[in-house]
XYZ file of C-alpha atoms in Angstrom:
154
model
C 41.203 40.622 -25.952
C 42.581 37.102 -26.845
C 46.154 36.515 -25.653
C 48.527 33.500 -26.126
C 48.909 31.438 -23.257
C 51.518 28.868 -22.659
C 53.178 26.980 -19.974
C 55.601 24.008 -19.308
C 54.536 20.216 -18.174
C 57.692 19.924 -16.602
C 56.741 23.627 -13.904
C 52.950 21.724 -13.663
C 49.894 24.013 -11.772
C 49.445 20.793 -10.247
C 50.561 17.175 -9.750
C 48.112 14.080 -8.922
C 49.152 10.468 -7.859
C 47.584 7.383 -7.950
C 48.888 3.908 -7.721
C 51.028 3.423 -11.036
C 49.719 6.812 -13.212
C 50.704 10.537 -12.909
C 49.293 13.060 -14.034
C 51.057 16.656 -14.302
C 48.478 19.396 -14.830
C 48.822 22.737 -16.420
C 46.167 24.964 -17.040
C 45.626 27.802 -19.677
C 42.711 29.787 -18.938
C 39.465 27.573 -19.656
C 41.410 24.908 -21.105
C 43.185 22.357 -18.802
C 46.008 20.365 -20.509
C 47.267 17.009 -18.886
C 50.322 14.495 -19.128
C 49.233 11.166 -17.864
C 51.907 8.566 -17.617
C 50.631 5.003 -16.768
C 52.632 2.523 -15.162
C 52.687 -1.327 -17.219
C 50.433 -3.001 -14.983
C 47.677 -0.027 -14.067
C 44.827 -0.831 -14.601
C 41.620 1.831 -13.931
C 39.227 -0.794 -12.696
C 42.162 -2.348 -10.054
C 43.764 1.355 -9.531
C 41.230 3.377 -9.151
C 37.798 2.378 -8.896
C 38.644 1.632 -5.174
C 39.446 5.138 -4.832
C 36.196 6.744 -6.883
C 33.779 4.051 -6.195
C 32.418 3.979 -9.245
C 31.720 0.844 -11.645
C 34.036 2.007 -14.193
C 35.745 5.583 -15.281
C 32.955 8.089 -15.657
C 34.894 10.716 -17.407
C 34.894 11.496 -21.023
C 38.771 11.909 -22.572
C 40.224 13.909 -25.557
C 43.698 12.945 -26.258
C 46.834 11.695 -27.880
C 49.111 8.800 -26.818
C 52.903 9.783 -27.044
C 53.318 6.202 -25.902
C 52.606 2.756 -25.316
C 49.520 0.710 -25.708
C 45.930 0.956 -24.215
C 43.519 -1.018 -23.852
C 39.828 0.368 -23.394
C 36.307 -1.293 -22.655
C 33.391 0.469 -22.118
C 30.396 -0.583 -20.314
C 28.399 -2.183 -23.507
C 31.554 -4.877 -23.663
C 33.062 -3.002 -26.838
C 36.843 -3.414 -26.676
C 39.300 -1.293 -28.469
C 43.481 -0.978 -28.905
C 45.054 2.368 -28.437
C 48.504 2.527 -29.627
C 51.530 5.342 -30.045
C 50.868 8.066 -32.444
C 47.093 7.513 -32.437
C 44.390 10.165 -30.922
C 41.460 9.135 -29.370
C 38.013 10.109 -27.524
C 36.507 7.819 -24.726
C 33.050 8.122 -23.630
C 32.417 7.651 -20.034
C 31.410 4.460 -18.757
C 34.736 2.686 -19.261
C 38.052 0.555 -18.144
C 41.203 1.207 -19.119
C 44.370 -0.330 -18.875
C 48.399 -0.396 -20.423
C 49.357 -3.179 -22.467
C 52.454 -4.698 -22.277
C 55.606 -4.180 -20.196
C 56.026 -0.314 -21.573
C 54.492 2.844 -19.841
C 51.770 4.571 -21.546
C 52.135 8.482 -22.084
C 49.186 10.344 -23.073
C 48.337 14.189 -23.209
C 44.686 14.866 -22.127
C 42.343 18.162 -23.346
C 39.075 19.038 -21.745
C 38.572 15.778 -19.155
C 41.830 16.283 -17.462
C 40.755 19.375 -15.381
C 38.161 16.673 -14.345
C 40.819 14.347 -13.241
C 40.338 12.845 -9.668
C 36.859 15.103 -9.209
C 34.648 12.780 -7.749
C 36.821 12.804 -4.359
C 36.587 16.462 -4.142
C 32.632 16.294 -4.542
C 32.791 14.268 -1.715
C 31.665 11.046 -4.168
C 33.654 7.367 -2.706
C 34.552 9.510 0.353
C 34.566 6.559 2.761
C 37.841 5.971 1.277
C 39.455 9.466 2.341
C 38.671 10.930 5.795
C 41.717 13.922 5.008
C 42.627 15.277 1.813
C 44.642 18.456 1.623
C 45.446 19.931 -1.369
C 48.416 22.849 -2.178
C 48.195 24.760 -5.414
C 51.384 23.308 -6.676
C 50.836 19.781 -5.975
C 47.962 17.427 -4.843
C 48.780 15.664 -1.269
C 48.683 12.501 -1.462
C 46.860 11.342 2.273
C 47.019 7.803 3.270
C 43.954 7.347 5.349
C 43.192 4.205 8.020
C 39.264 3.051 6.019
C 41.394 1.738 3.114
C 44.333 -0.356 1.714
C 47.400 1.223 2.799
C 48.813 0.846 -1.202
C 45.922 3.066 -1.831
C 45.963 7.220 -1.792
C 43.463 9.583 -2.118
C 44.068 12.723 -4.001
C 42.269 15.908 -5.367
């Protein structure tokens, strides 16, 4: 039988840091629903490609931006302007970044159970030798093969 589900960004399932963006995670059943707030100056390509070590953001996004501006360009050189009050979907094969001197605020569906994946397939793991990971919140593990400004997460 169907039941309602609900629960509260602010008591998150989990918590995920990267260098200027959050993301607080809450999951209902199949569905995984994520608050990403991006820092003015983070940009995906500079933030965390390093950490992935991918060419650009291979995840495909469903969501709506509380706040702020983004910019996106995916891999064919197409550029577009996210603002406030506008929802979006972004194919993989991307950059992203905040315009302007504001944060961004954005609530992900569907690619935010995805979110920081490719370290825990073991994908750009010369830049982690240690992740641990509670239930409550991601660790973030400074390791010695990379930048100390960078973090790797799961």
């Amino acid at each position: 039988m169907a039941e309602v589900q609900f629960k509260s960004l602010d008591a998150p399932d989990n918590v995920i840091e990267f260098p200027r963006i959050k993301a607080r995670v809450v999951e209902l059943g199949d569905v995984t629903v994520a608050e990403l707030v991006s820092e003015p100056g983070w940009r995906w390509s500079e933030c965390i490609k390093p950490i992935v070590g991918t060419d650009s953001c291979q995840l495909s996004h469903v969501g709506y931006l509380v706040s702020g501006q983004m910019g996106i360009r995916l891999n064919d050189g197409t550029e577009q302007t996210i603002s406030a009050g506008e929802s979006y979907t972004i194919p993989p094969g991307h950059d992203g970044w905040v315009i302007g001197n504001a944060p961004c605020v954005a609530i992900e569906v569907m690619s935010a159970d995805q979110f920081a994946k490719p370290i825990a397939a073991g994908h750009g793991a010369s830049f982690c030798h240690e992740i641990t990971v509670s239930k409550k919140r991601a660790q973030v593990v400074q390791a010695t093969d990379h930048p100390p400004d960078r973090a790797c997460v799961v």
